[in-house]
Short mmCIF file of C-alpha atoms and ligand atoms in Angstrom, two decimals:
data_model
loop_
_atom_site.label_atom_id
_atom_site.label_comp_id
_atom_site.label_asym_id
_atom_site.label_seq_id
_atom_site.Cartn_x
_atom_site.Cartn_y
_atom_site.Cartn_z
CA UNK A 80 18.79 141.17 150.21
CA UNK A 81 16.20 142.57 148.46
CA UNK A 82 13.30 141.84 151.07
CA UNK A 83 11.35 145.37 151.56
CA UNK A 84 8.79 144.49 149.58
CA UNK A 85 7.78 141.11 151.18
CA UNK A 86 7.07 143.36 153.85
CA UNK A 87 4.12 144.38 152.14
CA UNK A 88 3.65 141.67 150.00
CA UNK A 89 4.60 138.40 151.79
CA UNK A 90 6.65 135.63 149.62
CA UNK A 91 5.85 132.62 148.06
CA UNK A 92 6.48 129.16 149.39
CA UNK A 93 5.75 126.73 146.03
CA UNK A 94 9.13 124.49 146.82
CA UNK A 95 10.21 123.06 149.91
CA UNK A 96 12.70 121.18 149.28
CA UNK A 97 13.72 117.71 151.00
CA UNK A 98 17.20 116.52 152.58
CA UNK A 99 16.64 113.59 152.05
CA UNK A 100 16.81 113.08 148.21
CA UNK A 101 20.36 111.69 149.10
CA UNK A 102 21.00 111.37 144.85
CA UNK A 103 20.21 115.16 144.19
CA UNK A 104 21.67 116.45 140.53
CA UNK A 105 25.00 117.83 140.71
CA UNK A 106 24.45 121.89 139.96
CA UNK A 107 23.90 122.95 136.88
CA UNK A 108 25.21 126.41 138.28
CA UNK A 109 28.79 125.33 137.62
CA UNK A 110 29.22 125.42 141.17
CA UNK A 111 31.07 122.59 143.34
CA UNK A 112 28.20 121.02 145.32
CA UNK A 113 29.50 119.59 148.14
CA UNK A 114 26.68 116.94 148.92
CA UNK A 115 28.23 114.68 151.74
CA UNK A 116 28.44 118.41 153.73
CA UNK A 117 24.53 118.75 153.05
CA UNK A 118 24.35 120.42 150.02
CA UNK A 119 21.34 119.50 147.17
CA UNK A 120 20.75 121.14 143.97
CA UNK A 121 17.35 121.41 142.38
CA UNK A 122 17.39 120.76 138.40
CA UNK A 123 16.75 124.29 136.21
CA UNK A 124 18.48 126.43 139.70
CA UNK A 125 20.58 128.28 137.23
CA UNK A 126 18.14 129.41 134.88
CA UNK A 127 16.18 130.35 138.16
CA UNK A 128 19.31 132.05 139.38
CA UNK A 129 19.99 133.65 136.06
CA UNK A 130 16.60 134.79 135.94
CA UNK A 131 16.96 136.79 139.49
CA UNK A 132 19.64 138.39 138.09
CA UNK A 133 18.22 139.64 134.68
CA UNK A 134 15.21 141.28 136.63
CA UNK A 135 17.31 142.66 139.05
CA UNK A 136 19.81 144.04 136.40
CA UNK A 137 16.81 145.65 134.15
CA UNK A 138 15.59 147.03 137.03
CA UNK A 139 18.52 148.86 138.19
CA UNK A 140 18.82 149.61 134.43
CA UNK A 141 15.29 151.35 134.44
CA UNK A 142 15.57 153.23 137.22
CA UNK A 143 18.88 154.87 135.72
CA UNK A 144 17.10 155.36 132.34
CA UNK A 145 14.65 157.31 134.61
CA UNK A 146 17.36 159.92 135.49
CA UNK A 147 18.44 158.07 138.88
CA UNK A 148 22.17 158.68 139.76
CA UNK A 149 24.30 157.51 140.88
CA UNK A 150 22.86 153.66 139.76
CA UNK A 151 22.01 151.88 143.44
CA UNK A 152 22.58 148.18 144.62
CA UNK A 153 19.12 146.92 144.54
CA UNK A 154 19.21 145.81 147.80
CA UNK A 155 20.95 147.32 151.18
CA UNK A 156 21.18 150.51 148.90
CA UNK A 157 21.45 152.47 151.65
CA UNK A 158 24.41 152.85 153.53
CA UNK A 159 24.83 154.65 157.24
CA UNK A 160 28.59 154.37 155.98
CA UNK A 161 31.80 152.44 155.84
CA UNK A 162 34.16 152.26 158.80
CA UNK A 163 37.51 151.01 158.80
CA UNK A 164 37.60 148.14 161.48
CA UNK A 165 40.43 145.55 162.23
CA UNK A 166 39.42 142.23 162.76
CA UNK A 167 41.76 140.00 165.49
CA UNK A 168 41.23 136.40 165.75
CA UNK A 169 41.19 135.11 169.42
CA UNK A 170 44.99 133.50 169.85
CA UNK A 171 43.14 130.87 171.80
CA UNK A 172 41.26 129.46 168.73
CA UNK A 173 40.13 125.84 169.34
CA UNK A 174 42.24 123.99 166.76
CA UNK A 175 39.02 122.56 164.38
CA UNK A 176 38.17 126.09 163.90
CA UNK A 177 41.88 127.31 162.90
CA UNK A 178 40.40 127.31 159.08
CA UNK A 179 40.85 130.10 156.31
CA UNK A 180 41.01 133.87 158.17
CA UNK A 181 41.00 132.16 161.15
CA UNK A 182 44.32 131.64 162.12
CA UNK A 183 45.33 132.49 166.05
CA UNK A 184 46.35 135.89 166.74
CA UNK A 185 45.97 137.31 163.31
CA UNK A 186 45.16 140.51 162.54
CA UNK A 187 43.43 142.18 159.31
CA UNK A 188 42.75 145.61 158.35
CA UNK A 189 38.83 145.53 157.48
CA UNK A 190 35.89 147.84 156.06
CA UNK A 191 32.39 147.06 157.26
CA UNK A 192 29.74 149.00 155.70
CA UNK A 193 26.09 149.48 157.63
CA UNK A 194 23.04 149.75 155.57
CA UNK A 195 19.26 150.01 155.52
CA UNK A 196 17.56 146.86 153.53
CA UNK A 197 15.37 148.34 151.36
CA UNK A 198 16.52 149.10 147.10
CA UNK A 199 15.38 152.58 148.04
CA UNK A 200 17.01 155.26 150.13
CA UNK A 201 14.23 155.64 152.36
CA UNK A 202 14.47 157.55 156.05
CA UNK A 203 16.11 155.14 158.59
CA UNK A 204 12.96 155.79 160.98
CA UNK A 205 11.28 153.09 158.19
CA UNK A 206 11.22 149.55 159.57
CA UNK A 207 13.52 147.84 157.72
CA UNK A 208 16.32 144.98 157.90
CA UNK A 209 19.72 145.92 158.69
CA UNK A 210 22.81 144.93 157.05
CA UNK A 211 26.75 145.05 158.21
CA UNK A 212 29.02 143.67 155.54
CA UNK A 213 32.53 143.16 156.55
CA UNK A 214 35.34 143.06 154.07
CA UNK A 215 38.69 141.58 155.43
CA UNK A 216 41.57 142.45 153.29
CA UNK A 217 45.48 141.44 153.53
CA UNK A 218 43.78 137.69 152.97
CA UNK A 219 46.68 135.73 151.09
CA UNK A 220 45.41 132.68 149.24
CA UNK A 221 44.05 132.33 145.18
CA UNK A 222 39.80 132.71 146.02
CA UNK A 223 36.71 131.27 144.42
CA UNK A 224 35.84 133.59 141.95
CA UNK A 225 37.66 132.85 138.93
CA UNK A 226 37.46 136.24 137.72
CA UNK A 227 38.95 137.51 141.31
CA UNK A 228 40.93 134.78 142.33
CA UNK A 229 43.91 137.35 142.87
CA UNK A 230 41.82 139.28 145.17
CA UNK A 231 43.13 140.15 148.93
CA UNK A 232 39.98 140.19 150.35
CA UNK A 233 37.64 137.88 152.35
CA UNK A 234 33.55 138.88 152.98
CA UNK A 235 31.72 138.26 155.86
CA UNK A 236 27.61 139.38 155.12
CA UNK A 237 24.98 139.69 157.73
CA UNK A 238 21.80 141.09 159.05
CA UNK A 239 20.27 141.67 162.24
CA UNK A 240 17.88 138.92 162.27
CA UNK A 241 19.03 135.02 163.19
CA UNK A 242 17.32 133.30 159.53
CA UNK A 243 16.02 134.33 156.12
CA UNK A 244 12.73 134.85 154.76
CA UNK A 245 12.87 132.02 151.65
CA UNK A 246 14.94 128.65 150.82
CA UNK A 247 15.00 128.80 147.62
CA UNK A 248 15.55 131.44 144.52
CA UNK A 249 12.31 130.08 143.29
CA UNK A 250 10.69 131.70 146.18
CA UNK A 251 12.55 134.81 145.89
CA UNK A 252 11.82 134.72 142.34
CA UNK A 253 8.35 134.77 143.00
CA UNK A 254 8.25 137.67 145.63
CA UNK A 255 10.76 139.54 142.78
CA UNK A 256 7.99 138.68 140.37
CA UNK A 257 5.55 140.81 142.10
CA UNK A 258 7.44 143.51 143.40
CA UNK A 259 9.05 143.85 139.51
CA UNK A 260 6.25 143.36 137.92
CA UNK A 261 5.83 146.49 135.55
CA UNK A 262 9.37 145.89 134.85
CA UNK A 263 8.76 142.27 133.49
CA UNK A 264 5.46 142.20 132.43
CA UNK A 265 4.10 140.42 129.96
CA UNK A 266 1.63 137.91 129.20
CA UNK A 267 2.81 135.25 131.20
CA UNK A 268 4.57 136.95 133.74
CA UNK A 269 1.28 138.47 134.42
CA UNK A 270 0.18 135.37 135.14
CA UNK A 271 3.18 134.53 136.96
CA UNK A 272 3.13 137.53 139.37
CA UNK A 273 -0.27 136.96 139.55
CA UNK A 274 -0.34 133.52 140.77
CA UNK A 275 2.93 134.97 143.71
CA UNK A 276 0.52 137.46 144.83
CA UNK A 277 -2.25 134.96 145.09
CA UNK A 278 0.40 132.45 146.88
CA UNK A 279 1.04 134.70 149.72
CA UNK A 280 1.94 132.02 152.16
CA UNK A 281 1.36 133.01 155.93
CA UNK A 282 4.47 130.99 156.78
CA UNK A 283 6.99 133.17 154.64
CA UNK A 284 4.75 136.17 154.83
CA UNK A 285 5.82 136.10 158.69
CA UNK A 286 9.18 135.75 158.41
CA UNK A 287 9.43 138.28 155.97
CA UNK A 288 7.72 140.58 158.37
CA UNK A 289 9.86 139.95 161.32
CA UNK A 290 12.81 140.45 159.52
CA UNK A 291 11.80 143.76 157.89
CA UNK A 292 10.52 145.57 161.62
CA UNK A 293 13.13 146.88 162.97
CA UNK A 294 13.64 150.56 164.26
CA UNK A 295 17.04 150.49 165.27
CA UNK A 296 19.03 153.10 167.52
CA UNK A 297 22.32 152.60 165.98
CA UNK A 298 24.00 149.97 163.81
CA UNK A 299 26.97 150.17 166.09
CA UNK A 300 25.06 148.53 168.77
CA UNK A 301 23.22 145.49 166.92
CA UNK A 302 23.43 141.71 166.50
CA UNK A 303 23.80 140.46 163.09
CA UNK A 304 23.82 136.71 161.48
CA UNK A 305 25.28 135.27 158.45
CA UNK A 306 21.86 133.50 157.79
CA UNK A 307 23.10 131.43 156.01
CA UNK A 308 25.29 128.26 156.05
CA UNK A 309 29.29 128.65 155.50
CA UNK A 310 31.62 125.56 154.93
CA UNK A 311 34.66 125.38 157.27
CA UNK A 312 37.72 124.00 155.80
CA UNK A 313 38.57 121.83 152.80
CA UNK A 314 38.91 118.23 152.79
CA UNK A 315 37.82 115.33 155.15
CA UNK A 316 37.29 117.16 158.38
CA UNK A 317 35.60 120.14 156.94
CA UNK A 318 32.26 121.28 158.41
CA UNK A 319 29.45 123.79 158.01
CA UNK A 320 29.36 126.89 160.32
CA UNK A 321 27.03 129.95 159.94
CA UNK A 322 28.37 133.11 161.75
CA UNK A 323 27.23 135.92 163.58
CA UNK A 324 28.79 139.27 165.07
CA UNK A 325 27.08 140.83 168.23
CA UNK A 326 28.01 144.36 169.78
CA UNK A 327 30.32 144.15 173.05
CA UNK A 328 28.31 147.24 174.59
CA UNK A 329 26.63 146.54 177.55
CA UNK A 330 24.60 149.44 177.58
CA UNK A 331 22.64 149.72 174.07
CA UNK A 332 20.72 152.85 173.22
CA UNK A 333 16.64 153.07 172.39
CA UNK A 334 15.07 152.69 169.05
CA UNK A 335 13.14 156.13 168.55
CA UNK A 336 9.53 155.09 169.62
CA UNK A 337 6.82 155.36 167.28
CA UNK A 338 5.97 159.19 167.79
CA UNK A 339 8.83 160.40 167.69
CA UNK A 340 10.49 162.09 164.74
CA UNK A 341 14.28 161.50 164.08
CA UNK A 342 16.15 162.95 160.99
CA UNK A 343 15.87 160.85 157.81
CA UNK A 344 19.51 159.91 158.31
CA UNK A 345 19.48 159.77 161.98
CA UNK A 346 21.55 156.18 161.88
CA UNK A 347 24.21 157.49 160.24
CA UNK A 348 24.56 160.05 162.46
CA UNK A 349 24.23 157.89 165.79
CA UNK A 350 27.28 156.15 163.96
CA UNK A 351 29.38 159.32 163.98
CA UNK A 352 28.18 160.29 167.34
CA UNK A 353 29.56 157.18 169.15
CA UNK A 354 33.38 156.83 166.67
CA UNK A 355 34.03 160.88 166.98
CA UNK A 356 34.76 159.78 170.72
CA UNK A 357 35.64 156.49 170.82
CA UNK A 358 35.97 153.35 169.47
CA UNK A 359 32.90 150.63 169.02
CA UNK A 360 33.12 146.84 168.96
CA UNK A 361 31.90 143.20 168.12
CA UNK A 362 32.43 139.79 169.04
CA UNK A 363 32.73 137.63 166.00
CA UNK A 364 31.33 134.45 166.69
CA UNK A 365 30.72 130.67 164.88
CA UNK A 366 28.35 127.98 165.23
CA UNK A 367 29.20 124.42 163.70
CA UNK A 368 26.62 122.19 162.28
CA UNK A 369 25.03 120.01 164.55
CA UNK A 370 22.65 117.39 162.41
CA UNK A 371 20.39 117.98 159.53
CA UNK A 372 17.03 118.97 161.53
CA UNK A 373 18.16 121.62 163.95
CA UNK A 374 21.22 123.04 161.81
CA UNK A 375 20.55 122.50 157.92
CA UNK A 376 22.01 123.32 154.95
CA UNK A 377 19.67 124.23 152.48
CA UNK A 378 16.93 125.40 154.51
CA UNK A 379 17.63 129.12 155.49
CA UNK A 380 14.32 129.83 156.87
CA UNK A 381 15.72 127.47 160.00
CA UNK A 382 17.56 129.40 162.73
CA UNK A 383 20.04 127.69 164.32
CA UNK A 384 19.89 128.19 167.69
CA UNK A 385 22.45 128.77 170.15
CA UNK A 386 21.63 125.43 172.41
CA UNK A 387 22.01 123.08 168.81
CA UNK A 388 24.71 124.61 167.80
CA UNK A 389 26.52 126.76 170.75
CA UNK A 390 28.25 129.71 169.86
CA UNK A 391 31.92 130.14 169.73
CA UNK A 392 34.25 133.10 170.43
CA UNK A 393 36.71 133.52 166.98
CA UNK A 394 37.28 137.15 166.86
CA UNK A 395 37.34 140.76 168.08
CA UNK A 396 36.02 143.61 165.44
CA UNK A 397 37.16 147.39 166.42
CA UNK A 398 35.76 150.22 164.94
CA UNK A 399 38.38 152.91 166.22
CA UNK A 400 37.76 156.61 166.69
CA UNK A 401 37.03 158.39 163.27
CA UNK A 402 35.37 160.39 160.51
CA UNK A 403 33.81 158.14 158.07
CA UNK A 404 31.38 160.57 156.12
CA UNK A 405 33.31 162.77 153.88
CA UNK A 406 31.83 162.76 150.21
CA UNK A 407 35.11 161.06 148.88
CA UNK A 408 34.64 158.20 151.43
CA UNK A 409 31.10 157.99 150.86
CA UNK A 410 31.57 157.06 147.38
CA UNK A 411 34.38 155.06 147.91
CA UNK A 412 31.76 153.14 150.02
CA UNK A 413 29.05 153.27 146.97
CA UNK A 414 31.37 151.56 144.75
CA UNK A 415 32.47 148.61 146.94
CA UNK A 416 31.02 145.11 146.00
CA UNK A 417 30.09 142.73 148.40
CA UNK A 418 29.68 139.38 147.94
CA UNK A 419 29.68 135.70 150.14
CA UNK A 420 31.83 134.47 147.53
CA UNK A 421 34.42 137.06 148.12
CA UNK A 422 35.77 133.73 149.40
CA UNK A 423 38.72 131.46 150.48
CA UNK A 424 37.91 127.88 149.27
CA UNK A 425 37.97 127.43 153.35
CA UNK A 426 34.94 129.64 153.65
CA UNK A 427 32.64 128.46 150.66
CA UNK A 428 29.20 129.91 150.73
CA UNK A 429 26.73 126.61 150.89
CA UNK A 430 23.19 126.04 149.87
CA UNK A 431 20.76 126.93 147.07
CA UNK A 432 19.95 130.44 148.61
CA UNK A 433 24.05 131.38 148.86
CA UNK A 434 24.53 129.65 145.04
CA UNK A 435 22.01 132.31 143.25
CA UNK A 436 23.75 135.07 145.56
CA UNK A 437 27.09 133.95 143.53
CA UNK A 438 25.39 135.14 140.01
CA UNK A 439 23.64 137.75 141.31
CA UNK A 440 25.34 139.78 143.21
CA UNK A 441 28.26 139.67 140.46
CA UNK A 442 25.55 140.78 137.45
CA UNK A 443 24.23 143.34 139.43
CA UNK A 444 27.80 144.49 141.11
CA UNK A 445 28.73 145.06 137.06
CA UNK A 446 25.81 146.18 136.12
CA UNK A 447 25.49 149.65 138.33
CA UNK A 448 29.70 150.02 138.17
CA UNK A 449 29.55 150.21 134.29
CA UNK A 450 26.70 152.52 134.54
CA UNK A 451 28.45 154.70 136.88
CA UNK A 452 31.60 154.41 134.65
CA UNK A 453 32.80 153.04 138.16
CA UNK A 454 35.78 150.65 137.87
CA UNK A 455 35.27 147.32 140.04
CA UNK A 456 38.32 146.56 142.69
CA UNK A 457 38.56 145.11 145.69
CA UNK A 458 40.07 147.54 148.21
CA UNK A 459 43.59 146.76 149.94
CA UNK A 460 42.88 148.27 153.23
CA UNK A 461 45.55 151.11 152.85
CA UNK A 462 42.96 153.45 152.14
CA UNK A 463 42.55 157.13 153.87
CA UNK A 464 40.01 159.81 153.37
C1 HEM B 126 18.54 134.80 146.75
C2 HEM B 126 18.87 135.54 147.78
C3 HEM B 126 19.43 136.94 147.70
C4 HEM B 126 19.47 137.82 146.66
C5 HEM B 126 18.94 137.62 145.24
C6 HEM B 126 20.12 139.02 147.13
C7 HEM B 126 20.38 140.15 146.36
C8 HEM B 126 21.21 141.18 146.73
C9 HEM B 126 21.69 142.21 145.85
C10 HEM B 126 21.31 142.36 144.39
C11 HEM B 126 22.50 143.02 146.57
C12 HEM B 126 23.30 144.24 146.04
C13 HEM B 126 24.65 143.75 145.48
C14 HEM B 126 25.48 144.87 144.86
O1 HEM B 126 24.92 145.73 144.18
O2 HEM B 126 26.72 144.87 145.04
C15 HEM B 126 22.53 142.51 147.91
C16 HEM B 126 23.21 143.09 148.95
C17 HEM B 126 23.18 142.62 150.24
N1 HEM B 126 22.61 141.45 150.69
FE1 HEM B 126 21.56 140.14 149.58
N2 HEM B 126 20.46 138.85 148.44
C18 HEM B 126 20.05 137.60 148.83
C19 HEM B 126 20.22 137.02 150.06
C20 HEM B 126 20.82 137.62 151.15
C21 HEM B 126 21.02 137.00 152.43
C22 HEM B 126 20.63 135.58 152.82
C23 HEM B 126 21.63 137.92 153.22
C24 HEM B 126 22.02 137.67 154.64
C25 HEM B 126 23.12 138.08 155.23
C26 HEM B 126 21.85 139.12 152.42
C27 HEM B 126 22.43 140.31 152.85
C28 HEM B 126 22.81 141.35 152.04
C29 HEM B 126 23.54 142.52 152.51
C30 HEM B 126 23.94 142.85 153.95
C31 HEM B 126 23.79 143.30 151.38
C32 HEM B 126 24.55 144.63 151.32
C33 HEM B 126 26.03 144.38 151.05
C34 HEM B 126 26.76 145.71 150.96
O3 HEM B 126 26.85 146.38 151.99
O4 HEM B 126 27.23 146.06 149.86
N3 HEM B 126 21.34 138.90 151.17
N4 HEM B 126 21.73 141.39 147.99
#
């Protein structure tokens, strides 16, 4: 998520969009929208979509043409490091959860990489959002992706704050506008990033700001949400969920305070404090969709709270005992792709905001791979360092 900028420039709000146009467009995104879960597609969303990832893409581009190597995710590109985890579903699962991954008792072999928010690796002591990707792999079953559908592996994406800062790519678009604007500038675009900057709506401008102040003490320790909504099965019966994972420590360390003056990589090496002598954990948690007002689809700027839509126990995450930072595992870590649509059909990433992540994060995944002469694969979870 690309957000470190809205810190200082706040994000547009021109389109709010409304559930209740009940004969929304099908997508034009080639995308299944599943409208009696929720979902609603705006007309023109792919070229919006497209868009985001065209900036995005030249940017990463430009900043390599500058002499910048390796070539960075443009958002999250800094990473505190990848951890192998396993991931064991509760063997009491209620049975309308007992979707996908989720099957009683299971176990997978997982790597969850930390980051910082920002497309710049800046010192961890910078307020920022904080990210913790999980990769299951060992996940039978043909995926979304048509271009990965063989993949083993299942993504589960989330920050440490409960909602996001924009509904729609259009509003992300404009904050991108702005923040890329030498990159894209030209007459109208000018105008364009003009007319963002001059949009600054106090609404999104505050939720970008929450999101983007954290000090943290150590990722290890933190709460993080999907943000936004997940389907939950295929088929009559299926529902939406969102997900979060929340640190089983009972005693969590300080943020440095304000004075104080930590090492530039200070998280990463919290990290490797607590796993060189012992093991850190999570609960993995899901909340089900309640009704359209306090749990909607296509509206991520809405937390769901825990008293609409009440948490449930699904899984354990360990992070064992271990040395995570050599150089060959750091790049290793560098050249892993994320994505929500690392997918089971089971786990389906809804809404507008999740549907541009599909053709973004894929453009820019093969965009800074082919400029690192990286090759693109999904890891098995066999790996050692
Ligand atoms: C339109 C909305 C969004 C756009 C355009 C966007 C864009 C991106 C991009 C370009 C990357 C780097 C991908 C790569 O190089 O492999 C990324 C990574 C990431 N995004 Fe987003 N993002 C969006 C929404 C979100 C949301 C809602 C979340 C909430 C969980 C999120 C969390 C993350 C995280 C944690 C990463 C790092 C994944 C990793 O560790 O590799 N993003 N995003």
């Amino acid at each position: 998520m690309a957000i470190g900028m809205c810190f200082l420039l706040g994000c547009q709000s021109p389109v709010k969009r409304s559930l209740s146009s009940a004969n929304a467009p099908a997508s034009d995104n080639d995308i299944d929208i599943d409208q009696e879960i929720g979902e609603r597609a705006e007309p023109g969303e792919a070229d919006t979509d497209r868009f985001i990832a065209d900036t995005i893409t030249g940017y990463i581009n430009r900043r390599y043409s500058d002499g910048r190597r390796p070539a960075m995710r443009d958002a999250h590109a800094k990473a505190h490091g990848c951890v192998r985890a396993t991931f064991d579903v509760d063997a009491g699962l209620p049975d309308e959860l007992r979707q996908g991954v989720f099957v009683p008792g299971k176990r997978y072999q997982a790597w969850i990489r930390f980051s910082n928010g920002a497309s710049e690796i800046n010192p961890d002591k910078t307020k920022d959002a904080r990210g913790m990707a999980i990769k299951l792999t060992g996940v039978a079953g043909a995926k979304i992706l048509p271009e990965e559908k063989d993949a083993t592996t299942q993504d589960f994406i989330m920050i440490n704050h409960p909602y996001f800062f924009v509904d729609s790519p259009e509003q992300y678009l404009a904050m991108l506008k702005v923040f890329h604007k030498k990159i894209i500038f030209d007459k109208t675009n000018a105008f364009n990033a003009l007319g963002a900057a001059m949009h600054l709506g106090l609404h999104d401008t505050r939720l970008a700001l929450k999101i983007n102040a954290t000090r943290i003490a150590n990722p290890l320790y933190g709460q993080y949400w999907s943000m936004t909504p997940y389907r939950l099965g295929v088929g009559p019966g299926r529902k939406a969920i969102k997900f979060f994972a929340k640190s089983c420590a009972n005693n969590k360390p300080k943020a440095p305070g304000f004075f104080s003056r930590p090492e530039a990589d200070y998280l990463q090496q919290a990290m490797a404090g607590t796993l060189s002598s012992g093991d850190a954990c999570f609960d993995f948690y899901l909340q089900t969709f309640k009704d359209f007002e306090s749990t909607p689809i296509e509206q991520s700027t809405v937390e769901w709270k825990e008293d609409a839509a009440p948490p449930v126990l699904v899984a354990r995450i360990t992070i064992p005992a271990q040395k995570f930072d050599s150089s060959a595992q750091m790049t290793f870590c560098e050249n892993l792709s994320y994505t929500p649509w690392h997918a089971l059909p089971e786990h389906k990433p809804l809404g507008t905001v999740n549907r541009a992540r599909r053709v973004v994060y894929t453009a820019v995944s093969k965009a800074r791979h082919g400029l690192n002469g990286a090759s693109r694969s999904e890891p098995t979870g066999d790996e050692r360092f």
